[in-house]
Amino acid sequence: YTTGKLGRLTVVGLGLIGGSFAKGMRESGLCGEVIGYDADPVARNLAVPLGVVDGVAADLEGAVEGADVILLAVPILAMEKVLAQLAQMSLGQAVITDVGSTKGAVVDAVVKAFGAVPANFVPGHPIAGSERSGVEAANAELFQRHKVILTPLEGTDPVALEQVSGLWQVLGADVEHMALADHDEVLAATSHLPHLLAFSLVDTLASRSENLEIFRYAAGGFRDFTRIAASDPTMWRDIFLANQDAVLRSLDAFTRDLARVRTAIEEGDATALLGVFTRAKSAREHFS
Ligand code: NAD
């Protein structure tokens, strides 16, 4: 991290992601002060005793006052409200960044609030998480050796971009840049669609099974495939509403391919089935 010691870092939303960022930055000793704000008084009361922040503010305005960097880590559908409030406040030269899992929706909310994307706004998304949520799940090591994708826009200030990259690197993350539209398309395919399949499969099986008896016979494959169906339902609702177009494209492509597999099974087409499974096995073996 090369741009020097940071004065005040403010984290808005002290859940799994915001709390982990705040805690990691606090432990790094890089910031003069890490201040947090959360709409939930329970999270506000726990954040200091859990060592997540140095102090909490009772409201958003108090939290962002004098901040050098503001990290927004609220659920995607809450971003719009927080950004609209921030646009009414005097933020000085503060760099603003976010961790929203979809980027188009957050940038749309920024435009709605500020009229245009300010040069000191840096959209970001850490590819790290867990099935846990809330301030008690905050973990300073959460981002170590994980990718963080920043999706700068044409007008993004390079100094602000460098500063946000530096903060993630302090937490041990591997920062990459990506075009915003590419981010939402890639994540729809590699993260959103798999979560949809896991949620849907478990829901289908659960609704067919008396007293969930069927899960007694579930083996490792089922466990591996459906682990992500234990993820936070509210967060995932937000993601599908926020990334609707890209998710639908990905889902349509998958539905077409699944229909072909169905036909192959129906017609006893061994060659087609073997083709799909062999290609998938070889593709899967290319990443660890
Ligand atoms: P979380 O539920 O653990 O935390 C969200 C926090 O925001 C909660 O403490 C909640 O009280 C607070 N909050 C809600 N509305 C608020 C408001 N208006 N003002 C202030 N605080 C408010 O969720 P999380 O997993 O930390 O997710 C936060 C963001 O990170 C989301 O935008 C999500 O898309 C993104 N993200 C999550 C993951 C993941 O795997 N969990 C991974 C990458 C990015």
mmCIF file of C-alpha atoms and ligand atoms in Angstrom:
data_model
loop_
_atom_site.group_PDB
_atom_site.id
_atom_site.type_symbol
_atom_site.label_atom_id
_atom_site.label_comp_id
_atom_site.label_asym_id
_atom_site.label_seq_id
_atom_site.Cartn_x
_atom_site.Cartn_y
_atom_site.Cartn_z
ATOM 1 C CA TYR A 1 0.000 0.000 0.000
ATOM 2 C CA THR A 2 1.792 3.079 -1.220
ATOM 3 C CA THR A 3 -0.453 6.099 -0.776
ATOM 4 C CA GLY A 4 0.286 6.523 2.937
ATOM 5 C CA LYS A 5 -1.624 6.115 6.117
ATOM 6 C CA LEU A 6 -5.334 6.683 5.880
ATOM 7 C CA GLY A 7 -7.107 8.950 8.350
ATOM 8 C CA ARG A 8 -10.704 7.851 8.712
ATOM 9 C CA LEU A 9 -12.323 4.849 7.081
ATOM 10 C CA THR A 10 -16.106 4.644 7.319
ATOM 11 C CA VAL A 11 -17.926 1.377 6.683
ATOM 12 C CA VAL A 12 -21.675 1.544 6.090
ATOM 13 C CA GLY A 13 -23.314 -1.856 6.699
ATOM 14 C CA LEU A 14 -21.458 -3.897 9.336
ATOM 15 C CA GLY A 15 -22.511 -7.384 8.200
ATOM 16 C CA LEU A 16 -20.363 -10.241 6.917
ATOM 17 C CA ILE A 17 -18.619 -8.243 4.188
ATOM 18 C CA GLY A 18 -18.528 -4.732 5.704
ATOM 19 C CA GLY A 19 -17.646 -6.107 9.146
ATOM 20 C CA SER A 20 -14.847 -8.265 7.714
ATOM 21 C CA PHE A 21 -13.412 -5.318 5.764
ATOM 22 C CA ALA A 22 -13.594 -3.024 8.804
ATOM 23 C CA LYS A 23 -12.031 -5.606 11.114
ATOM 24 C CA GLY A 24 -9.217 -6.402 8.688
ATOM 25 C CA MET A 25 -8.431 -2.723 8.138
ATOM 26 C CA ARG A 26 -8.544 -2.077 11.863
ATOM 27 C CA GLU A 27 -6.122 -4.911 12.541
ATOM 28 C CA SER A 28 -3.802 -3.669 9.765
ATOM 29 C CA GLY A 29 -3.189 -0.500 11.784
ATOM 30 C CA LEU A 30 -3.271 1.469 8.554
ATOM 31 C CA CYS A 31 -6.207 3.699 9.439
ATOM 32 C CA GLY A 32 -6.233 6.398 12.064
ATOM 33 C CA GLU A 33 -9.798 5.371 12.804
ATOM 34 C CA VAL A 34 -12.368 2.877 11.504
ATOM 35 C CA ILE A 35 -15.917 4.091 12.030
ATOM 36 C CA GLY A 36 -19.036 2.078 11.285
ATOM 37 C CA TYR A 37 -22.707 2.616 10.778
ATOM 38 C CA ASP A 38 -25.487 0.048 10.476
ATOM 39 C CA ALA A 39 -29.235 0.574 10.305
ATOM 40 C CA ASP A 40 -29.667 -2.264 12.802
ATOM 41 C CA PRO A 41 -29.022 -1.134 16.416
ATOM 42 C CA VAL A 42 -28.033 -4.706 17.372
ATOM 43 C CA ALA A 43 -25.192 -4.640 14.817
ATOM 44 C CA ARG A 44 -24.196 -1.148 16.000
ATOM 45 C CA ASN A 45 -24.022 -2.320 19.612
ATOM 46 C CA LEU A 46 -21.980 -5.430 18.799
ATOM 47 C CA ALA A 47 -19.461 -3.869 16.401
ATOM 48 C CA VAL A 48 -17.157 -2.281 18.991
ATOM 49 C CA PRO A 49 -17.143 -5.186 21.519
ATOM 50 C CA LEU A 50 -16.416 -7.600 18.634
ATOM 51 C CA GLY A 51 -13.410 -5.489 17.603
ATOM 52 C CA VAL A 52 -14.884 -4.764 14.182
ATOM 53 C CA VAL A 53 -14.619 -0.952 14.363
ATOM 54 C CA ASP A 54 -13.096 1.672 16.661
ATOM 55 C CA GLY A 55 -16.419 3.426 16.999
ATOM 56 C CA VAL A 56 -19.963 3.506 15.637
ATOM 57 C CA ALA A 57 -22.043 6.520 14.737
ATOM 58 C CA ALA A 58 -25.726 6.813 15.596
ATOM 59 C CA ASP A 59 -26.552 7.968 12.061
ATOM 60 C CA LEU A 60 -25.154 7.948 8.538
ATOM 61 C CA GLU A 61 -24.253 11.629 8.574
ATOM 62 C CA GLY A 62 -22.181 11.267 11.743
ATOM 63 C CA ALA A 63 -20.461 8.198 10.291
ATOM 64 C CA VAL A 64 -19.291 9.800 7.043
ATOM 65 C CA GLU A 65 -18.206 13.093 8.576
ATOM 66 C CA GLY A 66 -14.500 13.615 7.930
ATOM 67 C CA ALA A 67 -14.129 10.247 6.180
ATOM 68 C CA ASP A 68 -11.288 9.732 3.698
ATOM 69 C CA VAL A 69 -12.796 6.525 2.351
ATOM 70 C CA ILE A 70 -16.408 5.333 2.612
ATOM 71 C CA LEU A 71 -17.143 1.652 1.933
ATOM 72 C CA LEU A 72 -20.783 0.776 1.259
ATOM 73 C CA ALA A 73 -21.574 -2.797 2.320
ATOM 74 C CA VAL A 74 -25.359 -2.778 2.624
ATOM 75 C CA PRO A 75 -27.641 -5.203 0.707
ATOM 76 C CA ILE A 76 -27.924 -4.315 -2.996
ATOM 77 C CA LEU A 77 -31.498 -3.054 -2.750
ATOM 78 C CA ALA A 78 -30.544 -0.792 0.184
ATOM 79 C CA MET A 79 -27.743 0.873 -1.830
ATOM 80 C CA GLU A 80 -30.162 3.265 -3.541
ATOM 81 C CA LYS A 81 -31.489 4.645 -0.258
ATOM 82 C CA VAL A 82 -28.016 5.037 1.276
ATOM 83 C CA LEU A 83 -26.643 6.697 -1.873
ATOM 84 C CA ALA A 84 -29.602 9.105 -2.013
ATOM 85 C CA GLN A 85 -28.873 10.112 1.589
ATOM 86 C CA LEU A 86 -25.128 10.481 0.902
ATOM 87 C CA ALA A 87 -25.836 12.745 -2.078
ATOM 88 C CA GLN A 88 -27.429 15.233 0.349
ATOM 89 C CA MET A 89 -24.384 15.321 2.632
ATOM 90 C CA SER A 90 -21.095 17.136 2.333
ATOM 91 C CA LEU A 91 -18.517 14.423 1.743
ATOM 92 C CA GLY A 92 -15.467 16.556 0.951
ATOM 93 C CA GLN A 93 -12.921 14.626 -1.115
ATOM 94 C CA ALA A 94 -13.937 11.236 0.291
ATOM 95 C CA VAL A 95 -13.433 8.242 -1.981
ATOM 96 C CA ILE A 96 -16.579 6.113 -2.080
ATOM 97 C CA THR A 97 -16.543 2.432 -2.949
ATOM 98 C CA ASP A 98 -18.966 -0.476 -2.599
ATOM 99 C CA VAL A 99 -19.017 -4.273 -2.390
ATOM 100 C CA GLY A 100 -22.329 -5.023 -4.110
ATOM 101 C CA SER A 101 -22.499 -8.406 -5.830
ATOM 102 C CA THR A 102 -23.943 -6.868 -9.020
ATOM 103 C CA LYS A 103 -22.421 -3.714 -10.436
ATOM 104 C CA GLY A 104 -24.892 -2.343 -13.003
ATOM 105 C CA ALA A 105 -27.629 -1.863 -10.398
ATOM 106 C CA VAL A 106 -25.291 -0.092 -7.966
ATOM 107 C CA VAL A 107 -23.972 2.258 -10.642
ATOM 108 C CA ASP A 108 -27.566 3.002 -11.743
ATOM 109 C CA ALA A 109 -28.354 3.889 -8.117
ATOM 110 C CA VAL A 110 -25.273 6.166 -8.003
ATOM 111 C CA VAL A 111 -26.433 7.978 -11.154
ATOM 112 C CA LYS A 112 -29.937 8.338 -9.716
ATOM 113 C CA ALA A 113 -28.567 9.807 -6.485
ATOM 114 C CA PHE A 114 -25.740 12.019 -7.790
ATOM 115 C CA GLY A 115 -26.930 12.778 -11.356
ATOM 116 C CA ALA A 116 -23.736 11.156 -12.727
ATOM 117 C CA VAL A 117 -21.101 8.809 -11.365
ATOM 118 C CA PRO A 118 -18.682 10.960 -9.328
ATOM 119 C CA ALA A 119 -15.003 10.522 -10.307
ATOM 120 C CA ASN A 120 -14.207 9.412 -6.757
ATOM 121 C CA PHE A 121 -16.699 6.526 -6.818
ATOM 122 C CA VAL A 122 -15.044 3.129 -7.381
ATOM 123 C CA PRO A 123 -17.415 0.163 -7.917
ATOM 124 C CA GLY A 124 -16.104 -3.082 -6.442
ATOM 125 C CA HIS A 125 -17.025 -6.676 -5.624
ATOM 126 C CA PRO A 126 -15.059 -9.092 -3.429
ATOM 127 C CA ILE A 127 -15.442 -12.696 -4.595
ATOM 128 C CA ALA A 128 -15.507 -14.031 -1.074
ATOM 129 C CA GLY A 129 -18.252 -14.871 1.317
ATOM 130 C CA SER A 130 -19.770 -17.604 3.382
ATOM 131 C CA GLU A 131 -23.179 -18.971 4.275
ATOM 132 C CA ARG A 132 -23.045 -16.801 7.381
ATOM 133 C CA SER A 133 -24.154 -13.189 7.608
ATOM 134 C CA GLY A 134 -24.294 -10.344 10.094
ATOM 135 C CA VAL A 135 -21.676 -8.597 12.217
ATOM 136 C CA GLU A 136 -20.928 -11.729 14.259
ATOM 137 C CA ALA A 137 -19.650 -13.402 11.082
ATOM 138 C CA ALA A 138 -17.021 -10.652 10.539
ATOM 139 C CA ASN A 139 -13.648 -12.231 9.841
ATOM 140 C CA ALA A 140 -10.520 -10.157 9.207
ATOM 141 C CA GLU A 141 -9.055 -12.939 7.027
ATOM 142 C CA LEU A 142 -12.115 -13.370 4.790
ATOM 143 C CA PHE A 143 -10.542 -11.741 1.723
ATOM 144 C CA GLN A 144 -7.080 -13.299 1.913
ATOM 145 C CA ARG A 145 -6.143 -14.895 -1.422
ATOM 146 C CA HIS A 146 -9.577 -14.072 -2.806
ATOM 147 C CA LYS A 147 -10.245 -12.028 -5.905
ATOM 148 C CA VAL A 148 -11.720 -8.554 -5.684
ATOM 149 C CA ILE A 149 -13.082 -7.199 -8.940
ATOM 150 C CA LEU A 150 -13.090 -3.436 -9.416
ATOM 151 C CA THR A 151 -15.126 -2.136 -12.348
ATOM 152 C CA PRO A 152 -13.866 1.429 -12.921
ATOM 153 C CA LEU A 153 -15.751 3.612 -15.396
ATOM 154 C CA GLU A 154 -14.272 5.971 -17.976
ATOM 155 C CA GLY A 155 -14.437 8.924 -15.581
ATOM 156 C CA THR A 156 -13.095 7.104 -12.510
ATOM 157 C CA ASP A 157 -10.217 8.979 -10.883
ATOM 158 C CA PRO A 158 -7.075 6.797 -11.158
ATOM 159 C CA VAL A 159 -5.905 7.968 -7.735
ATOM 160 C CA ALA A 160 -9.180 6.848 -6.120
ATOM 161 C CA LEU A 161 -8.927 3.530 -7.991
ATOM 162 C CA GLU A 162 -5.353 3.040 -6.765
ATOM 163 C CA GLN A 163 -6.379 3.817 -3.198
ATOM 164 C CA VAL A 164 -9.260 1.320 -3.188
ATOM 165 C CA SER A 165 -7.013 -1.355 -4.790
ATOM 166 C CA GLY A 166 -4.430 -0.691 -2.081
ATOM 167 C CA LEU A 167 -6.935 -1.224 0.729
ATOM 168 C CA TRP A 168 -8.026 -4.607 -0.627
ATOM 169 C CA GLN A 169 -4.390 -5.621 -1.091
ATOM 170 C CA VAL A 170 -3.724 -4.800 2.555
ATOM 171 C CA LEU A 171 -6.385 -7.420 3.376
ATOM 172 C CA GLY A 172 -4.536 -9.969 1.246
ATOM 173 C CA ALA A 173 -6.887 -9.823 -1.741
ATOM 174 C CA ASP A 174 -5.931 -10.203 -5.374
ATOM 175 C CA VAL A 175 -7.390 -7.171 -7.182
ATOM 176 C CA GLU A 176 -8.500 -7.343 -10.807
ATOM 177 C CA HIS A 177 -10.199 -4.809 -13.044
ATOM 178 C CA MET A 178 -13.096 -5.698 -15.318
ATOM 179 C CA ALA A 179 -15.580 -3.827 -17.492
ATOM 180 C CA LEU A 180 -18.822 -3.391 -15.580
ATOM 181 C CA ALA A 181 -21.047 -5.201 -18.109
ATOM 182 C CA ASP A 182 -18.590 -8.104 -18.308
ATOM 183 C CA HIS A 183 -18.649 -8.409 -14.529
ATOM 184 C CA ASP A 184 -22.424 -8.786 -14.385
ATOM 185 C CA GLU A 185 -22.443 -11.261 -17.294
ATOM 186 C CA VAL A 186 -19.612 -13.414 -15.888
ATOM 187 C CA LEU A 187 -21.046 -13.452 -12.356
ATOM 188 C CA ALA A 188 -24.516 -14.331 -13.675
ATOM 189 C CA ALA A 189 -22.982 -17.440 -15.256
ATOM 190 C CA THR A 190 -20.492 -18.492 -12.577
ATOM 191 C CA SER A 191 -22.221 -17.480 -9.369
ATOM 192 C CA HIS A 192 -25.850 -16.451 -9.795
ATOM 193 C CA LEU A 193 -26.979 -19.360 -12.009
ATOM 194 C CA PRO A 194 -25.357 -22.034 -9.763
ATOM 195 C CA HIS A 195 -27.034 -20.511 -6.703
ATOM 196 C CA LEU A 196 -30.357 -20.535 -8.538
ATOM 197 C CA LEU A 197 -29.934 -24.211 -9.425
ATOM 198 C CA ALA A 198 -28.998 -25.147 -5.859
ATOM 199 C CA PHE A 199 -31.894 -23.214 -4.304
ATOM 200 C CA SER A 200 -34.363 -24.602 -6.872
ATOM 201 C CA LEU A 201 -33.209 -28.211 -6.586
ATOM 202 C CA VAL A 202 -33.374 -28.243 -2.789
ATOM 203 C CA ASP A 203 -36.768 -26.535 -2.871
ATOM 204 C CA THR A 204 -38.146 -29.052 -5.379
ATOM 205 C CA LEU A 205 -36.878 -32.034 -3.403
ATOM 206 C CA ALA A 206 -37.973 -30.602 -0.069
ATOM 207 C CA SER A 207 -41.484 -29.890 -1.279
ATOM 208 C CA ARG A 208 -41.837 -33.465 -2.591
ATOM 209 C CA SER A 209 -40.470 -35.164 0.474
ATOM 210 C CA GLU A 210 -42.592 -35.902 3.537
ATOM 211 C CA ASN A 211 -40.750 -34.561 6.603
ATOM 212 C CA LEU A 212 -37.598 -34.076 4.499
ATOM 213 C CA GLU A 213 -36.959 -37.868 4.766
ATOM 214 C CA ILE A 214 -35.350 -37.870 1.330
ATOM 215 C CA PHE A 215 -32.310 -35.951 2.613
ATOM 216 C CA ARG A 216 -31.378 -38.916 4.834
ATOM 217 C CA TYR A 217 -30.233 -40.671 1.675
ATOM 218 C CA ALA A 218 -28.266 -37.723 0.320
ATOM 219 C CA ALA A 219 -24.628 -38.491 -0.415
ATOM 220 C CA GLY A 220 -21.548 -36.305 -0.767
ATOM 221 C CA GLY A 221 -22.426 -35.172 -4.275
ATOM 222 C CA PHE A 222 -25.729 -33.728 -3.128
ATOM 223 C CA ARG A 223 -24.027 -32.070 -0.173
ATOM 224 C CA ASP A 224 -21.343 -30.478 -2.384
ATOM 225 C CA PHE A 225 -23.797 -29.337 -5.014
ATOM 226 C CA THR A 226 -26.328 -27.854 -2.599
ATOM 227 C CA ARG A 227 -24.056 -26.270 0.055
ATOM 228 C CA ILE A 228 -24.772 -22.840 -1.446
ATOM 229 C CA ALA A 229 -28.532 -23.300 -1.001
ATOM 230 C CA ALA A 230 -27.887 -22.416 2.661
ATOM 231 C CA SER A 231 -26.872 -18.874 1.601
ATOM 232 C CA ASP A 232 -28.749 -15.794 2.762
ATOM 233 C CA PRO A 233 -32.153 -15.728 0.974
ATOM 234 C CA THR A 234 -32.559 -11.954 1.163
ATOM 235 C CA MET A 235 -29.180 -11.274 -0.391
ATOM 236 C CA TRP A 236 -29.933 -13.679 -3.224
ATOM 237 C CA ARG A 237 -33.379 -12.215 -3.836
ATOM 238 C CA ASP A 238 -31.679 -8.828 -4.238
ATOM 239 C CA ILE A 239 -29.074 -10.235 -6.631
ATOM 240 C CA PHE A 240 -31.653 -11.803 -8.970
ATOM 241 C CA LEU A 241 -33.743 -8.646 -9.024
ATOM 242 C CA ALA A 242 -30.678 -6.460 -9.554
ATOM 243 C CA ASN A 243 -29.031 -8.561 -12.286
ATOM 244 C CA GLN A 244 -32.239 -9.661 -14.024
ATOM 245 C CA ASP A 245 -31.137 -9.351 -17.679
ATOM 246 C CA ALA A 246 -27.777 -11.112 -17.406
ATOM 247 C CA VAL A 247 -29.255 -13.858 -15.215
ATOM 248 C CA LEU A 248 -32.090 -14.482 -17.669
ATOM 249 C CA ARG A 249 -29.618 -14.784 -20.566
ATOM 250 C CA SER A 250 -27.579 -17.290 -18.611
ATOM 251 C CA LEU A 251 -30.659 -19.211 -17.463
ATOM 252 C CA ASP A 252 -32.047 -19.374 -21.017
ATOM 253 C CA ALA A 253 -28.771 -20.765 -22.373
ATOM 254 C CA PHE A 254 -28.699 -23.359 -19.597
ATOM 255 C CA THR A 255 -32.372 -24.290 -20.105
ATOM 256 C CA ARG A 256 -31.695 -24.924 -23.822
ATOM 257 C CA ASP A 257 -28.716 -27.167 -23.016
ATOM 258 C CA LEU A 258 -30.627 -28.987 -20.294
ATOM 259 C CA ALA A 259 -33.449 -29.676 -22.762
ATOM 260 C CA ARG A 260 -30.859 -31.282 -25.082
ATOM 261 C CA VAL A 261 -29.635 -33.501 -22.255
ATOM 262 C CA ARG A 262 -33.231 -34.436 -21.501
ATOM 263 C CA THR A 263 -33.756 -35.444 -25.120
ATOM 264 C CA ALA A 264 -30.552 -37.504 -25.084
ATOM 265 C CA ILE A 265 -31.789 -39.408 -22.014
ATOM 266 C CA GLU A 266 -35.239 -39.912 -23.534
ATOM 267 C CA GLU A 267 -33.816 -41.189 -26.808
ATOM 268 C CA GLY A 268 -31.188 -43.346 -25.128
ATOM 269 C CA ASP A 269 -28.515 -41.352 -26.996
ATOM 270 C CA ALA A 270 -25.386 -42.665 -25.250
ATOM 271 C CA THR A 271 -23.013 -40.709 -27.515
ATOM 272 C CA ALA A 272 -24.664 -37.373 -26.760
ATOM 273 C CA LEU A 273 -24.657 -38.009 -23.012
ATOM 274 C CA LEU A 274 -21.046 -39.150 -22.994
ATOM 275 C CA GLY A 275 -20.148 -36.064 -25.044
ATOM 276 C CA VAL A 276 -21.688 -33.672 -22.506
ATOM 277 C CA PHE A 277 -20.154 -35.429 -19.492
ATOM 278 C CA THR A 278 -16.693 -35.789 -21.087
ATOM 279 C CA ARG A 279 -16.559 -32.116 -22.115
ATOM 280 C CA ALA A 280 -17.720 -31.048 -18.641
ATOM 281 C CA LYS A 281 -15.196 -33.289 -16.855
ATOM 282 C CA SER A 282 -12.348 -31.957 -18.943
ATOM 283 C CA ALA A 283 -13.454 -28.326 -18.414
ATOM 284 C CA ARG A 284 -13.837 -28.895 -14.660
ATOM 285 C CA GLU A 285 -10.348 -30.394 -14.441
ATOM 286 C CA HIS A 286 -8.891 -27.171 -15.819
ATOM 287 C CA PHE A 287 -9.477 -25.330 -12.568
ATOM 288 C CA SER A 288 -8.791 -26.443 -9.054
HETATM 289 P P1 NAD B 1 -25.164 -8.915 5.776
HETATM 290 O O1 NAD B 1 -26.625 -9.162 5.877
HETATM 291 O O2 NAD B 1 -24.230 -9.770 6.568
HETATM 292 O O3 NAD B 1 -24.871 -7.382 6.139
HETATM 293 C C1 NAD B 1 -25.579 -6.292 5.630
HETATM 294 C C2 NAD B 1 -25.670 -5.249 6.738
HETATM 295 O O4 NAD B 1 -26.231 -4.035 6.193
HETATM 296 C C3 NAD B 1 -26.588 -5.676 7.892
HETATM 297 O O5 NAD B 1 -25.901 -5.561 9.117
HETATM 298 C C4 NAD B 1 -27.762 -4.701 7.792
HETATM 299 O O6 NAD B 1 -28.326 -4.369 9.064
HETATM 300 C C5 NAD B 1 -27.108 -3.495 7.152
HETATM 301 N N1 NAD B 1 -28.040 -2.579 6.490
HETATM 302 C C6 NAD B 1 -29.146 -2.881 5.759
HETATM 303 N N2 NAD B 1 -29.721 -1.758 5.281
HETATM 304 C C7 NAD B 1 -28.957 -0.720 5.716
HETATM 305 C C8 NAD B 1 -29.030 0.685 5.565
HETATM 306 N N3 NAD B 1 -29.988 1.260 4.840
HETATM 307 N N4 NAD B 1 -28.084 1.457 6.171
HETATM 308 C C9 NAD B 1 -27.104 0.886 6.918
HETATM 309 N N5 NAD B 1 -26.990 -0.445 7.092
HETATM 310 C C10 NAD B 1 -27.894 -1.236 6.503
HETATM 311 O O7 NAD B 1 -24.821 -8.980 4.218
HETATM 312 P P2 NAD B 1 -23.406 -9.150 3.495
HETATM 313 O O8 NAD B 1 -23.244 -10.570 3.104
HETATM 314 O O9 NAD B 1 -22.343 -8.491 4.292
HETATM 315 O O10 NAD B 1 -23.683 -8.328 2.152
HETATM 316 C C11 NAD B 1 -23.460 -6.934 2.057
HETATM 317 C C12 NAD B 1 -23.157 -6.570 0.618
HETATM 318 O O11 NAD B 1 -22.046 -7.351 0.187
HETATM 319 C C13 NAD B 1 -24.299 -6.875 -0.356
HETATM 320 O O12 NAD B 1 -24.418 -5.796 -1.264
HETATM 321 C C14 NAD B 1 -23.832 -8.120 -1.071
HETATM 322 O O13 NAD B 1 -24.312 -8.151 -2.400
HETATM 323 C C15 NAD B 1 -22.332 -7.964 -1.042
HETATM 324 N N6 NAD B 1 -21.564 -9.227 -1.105
HETATM 325 C C16 NAD B 1 -21.911 -10.304 -0.335
HETATM 326 C C17 NAD B 1 -21.179 -11.479 -0.424
HETATM 327 C C18 NAD B 1 -21.529 -12.686 0.400
HETATM 328 O O14 NAD B 1 -21.178 -13.810 0.039
HETATM 329 N N7 NAD B 1 -22.222 -12.550 1.510
HETATM 330 C C19 NAD B 1 -20.050 -11.550 -1.261
HETATM 331 C C20 NAD B 1 -19.693 -10.412 -2.003
HETATM 332 C C21 NAD B 1 -20.458 -9.259 -1.913
#
